[in-house]
């Protein structure tokens, strides 16, 4: 698989549909951190890139699109489907929470809220696909998804990224797989997962993807039960460093992002920074570190109280 | 007064102390809008620029610094004073609200909460200055303040701003005065004020600064009773276009900024965008418009609910 070609193709394909999100180099206490604020993407996370890339190159059937999602992927698929004139049915587990559920509904999708967690939503989506012939958009383990997410890193380099190391939060692994596919070892990539939702960490330890239990404050975004095969293959081949962070560290990073930069993000969006601030990842003295802020769909919706 | 020289000097002076804030060009419905996210500045507004520029070129007396503020200026002065090793006493009216009051306290200042509105705080600050010899930092009507705020526009141009027109919210006028001083007519500047706090609009109509009543959702940031003389002089000489927006339009723009870009800002920070979204300012078809997002100190503190 030529990931660089696939990601370049995806970048050209999605250019008119996704945002070029801003970057900034900011002092954070004693550190200088290079940020990319990808939570400013359409529907509040990087997921719009993979969704648009998938739909733009697919022959979408009459039955439309179906997706299962902890929230962000569903919103992105619904947004892309609406923009491109397709019907979309999105299965979401109740743990996605009311803010993300409202966000998906606002995209105009046929929304199905499912009891339980992501796995139940995925089952229902597969049933719908089998029954209707709708096209399923996988949240992380499909080439078109990964190539779309890879456009984040391609864009960041085009914006002049001057970092030795990039910290990226990992759920099912679509985002980091795209980064690894694009970078091909040209920069160090560190995979950050919550201690309570660490499918990649467990897979690297076991030598193969394995099921894990997921919980914690970032579970609706990072709580994949099993790392995607594409991500695992790239991460293992490139010897990616895997780092875990506590929910406390994530919450502290989330608070710091608001206090220091007025960026209000969801826990998953603060996880990569948490590794740096908590000392879970300690860079060398002259190591230039970049942090990808990947999602901003915080709960509750802050507009409810302003 | 050679404002361009003063602003260039200020930019060099404050470079190690203030943030180069990010910019982005984003589609907003049918429009393309160039944004500068200055609410990501230290203490959440552009005010840090004027505060650092003032303190860095002053001989600060033993008695330290004193300022009166609706919130943002006080936080910025307290931050700059702490960074540069000076004592700071900040008078804040209760209408600043608990979030801004807590922000000032967090900078380590000697905080004095005053009943009433900004005018009472200003009186108390003047008394303290007279009694102790402390140095007062004016929030908008002093050359060092204006030159510091002017660095926003200098920086934006250095970041490649490609706009014919820049929309800027106006309170006492320090920010827009800096922009006018820097641009000297090279781009169109539009002054945006709330209908309920429109000191510049009233002054332009009267031909001189006049007292106005202030109220409304942006009053703690934009509610100057009288426009600064520096701002008035520049605005009158350059024939600045003055546009008013309703509180409803401001609240809608604030909601749109969150929904579309995950930027949670205070009402003053959304006022300039409100002019565009509400149709209070209607650009020509090919007019390239930029919006300065100037403050993010929203109330209540969103961390209280996440």
Short mmCIF file of C-alpha atoms in Angstrom, two decimals, chain A residues 19-28 37 39-44 103 254-256 258-265 296-303 305-306, chain B residues 19-28 37 39-44 103 254-256 258-265 296-303 305-306:
data_model
loop_
_atom_site.label_atom_id
_atom_site.label_comp_id
_atom_site.label_asym_id
_atom_site.label_seq_id
_atom_site.Cartn_x
_atom_site.Cartn_y
_atom_site.Cartn_z
CA UNK A 19 -11.02 22.98 6.56
CA UNK A 20 -7.36 23.81 6.64
CA UNK A 21 -7.23 24.06 10.43
CA UNK A 22 -4.95 26.55 12.15
CA UNK A 23 -1.63 25.83 13.83
CA UNK A 24 0.21 27.74 16.51
CA UNK A 25 3.42 27.51 18.46
CA UNK A 26 2.70 28.37 22.06
CA UNK A 27 4.64 28.52 25.31
CA UNK A 28 3.11 26.22 27.89
CA UNK A 37 -6.22 22.73 16.28
CA UNK A 39 -11.07 20.33 16.59
CA UNK A 40 -11.92 23.36 14.44
CA UNK A 41 -12.65 20.95 11.58
CA UNK A 42 -16.26 20.58 10.41
CA UNK A 43 -18.30 18.76 13.11
CA UNK A 44 -15.51 19.34 15.62
CA UNK A 103 -24.64 17.29 16.93
CA UNK A 254 -8.34 19.81 29.24
CA UNK A 255 -8.46 22.48 31.95
CA UNK A 256 -5.03 23.81 30.96
CA UNK A 258 -8.98 26.30 28.36
CA UNK A 259 -7.05 28.33 30.94
CA UNK A 260 -3.99 28.92 28.79
CA UNK A 261 -5.40 29.11 25.26
CA UNK A 262 -9.22 29.40 25.52
CA UNK A 263 -9.57 26.15 23.61
CA UNK A 264 -12.39 24.09 25.06
CA UNK A 265 -11.99 20.51 23.91
CA UNK A 296 -13.70 19.51 20.59
CA UNK A 297 -17.11 18.00 21.14
CA UNK A 298 -17.19 18.57 24.85
CA UNK A 299 -20.15 17.71 27.06
CA UNK A 300 -22.30 19.36 28.13
CA UNK A 301 -22.71 21.77 25.22
CA UNK A 302 -21.23 24.99 26.65
CA UNK A 303 -23.88 27.04 24.87
CA UNK A 305 -24.88 27.77 30.05
CA UNK A 306 -23.63 30.98 28.40
CA UNK B 19 1.64 35.06 21.69
CA UNK B 20 1.58 35.06 17.93
CA UNK B 21 -2.06 33.99 17.72
CA UNK B 22 -3.31 31.74 14.95
CA UNK B 23 -5.24 32.79 11.87
CA UNK B 24 -7.52 30.76 9.63
CA UNK B 25 -9.62 31.26 6.53
CA UNK B 26 -12.91 29.48 7.04
CA UNK B 27 -16.13 29.02 5.10
CA UNK B 28 -19.07 30.29 7.09
CA UNK B 37 -8.10 34.16 17.02
CA UNK B 39 -8.71 35.31 22.28
CA UNK B 40 -5.91 32.74 22.44
CA UNK B 41 -3.63 35.50 23.68
CA UNK B 42 -2.40 35.34 27.30
CA UNK B 43 -5.32 36.00 29.68
CA UNK B 44 -7.77 35.50 26.83
CA UNK B 103 -9.08 35.15 36.18
CA UNK B 254 -21.27 33.57 19.68
CA UNK B 255 -23.33 30.41 19.18
CA UNK B 256 -22.22 30.12 15.55
CA UNK B 258 -18.97 27.46 18.84
CA UNK B 259 -21.12 25.39 16.52
CA UNK B 260 -19.04 25.98 13.40
CA UNK B 261 -15.49 26.27 14.74
CA UNK B 262 -15.50 25.12 18.40
CA UNK B 263 -14.35 28.55 19.48
CA UNK B 264 -16.08 29.56 22.68
CA UNK B 265 -15.76 33.31 23.10
CA UNK B 296 -12.65 34.62 25.01
CA UNK B 297 -13.37 35.17 28.68
CA UNK B 298 -16.87 33.80 28.60
CA UNK B 299 -19.06 33.48 31.67
CA UNK B 300 -19.64 31.18 33.39
CA UNK B 301 -16.27 29.46 33.26
CA UNK B 302 -17.03 26.40 31.09
CA UNK B 303 -14.73 24.28 33.22
CA UNK B 305 -19.56 22.20 34.02
CA UNK B 306 -17.31 19.78 32.10
#
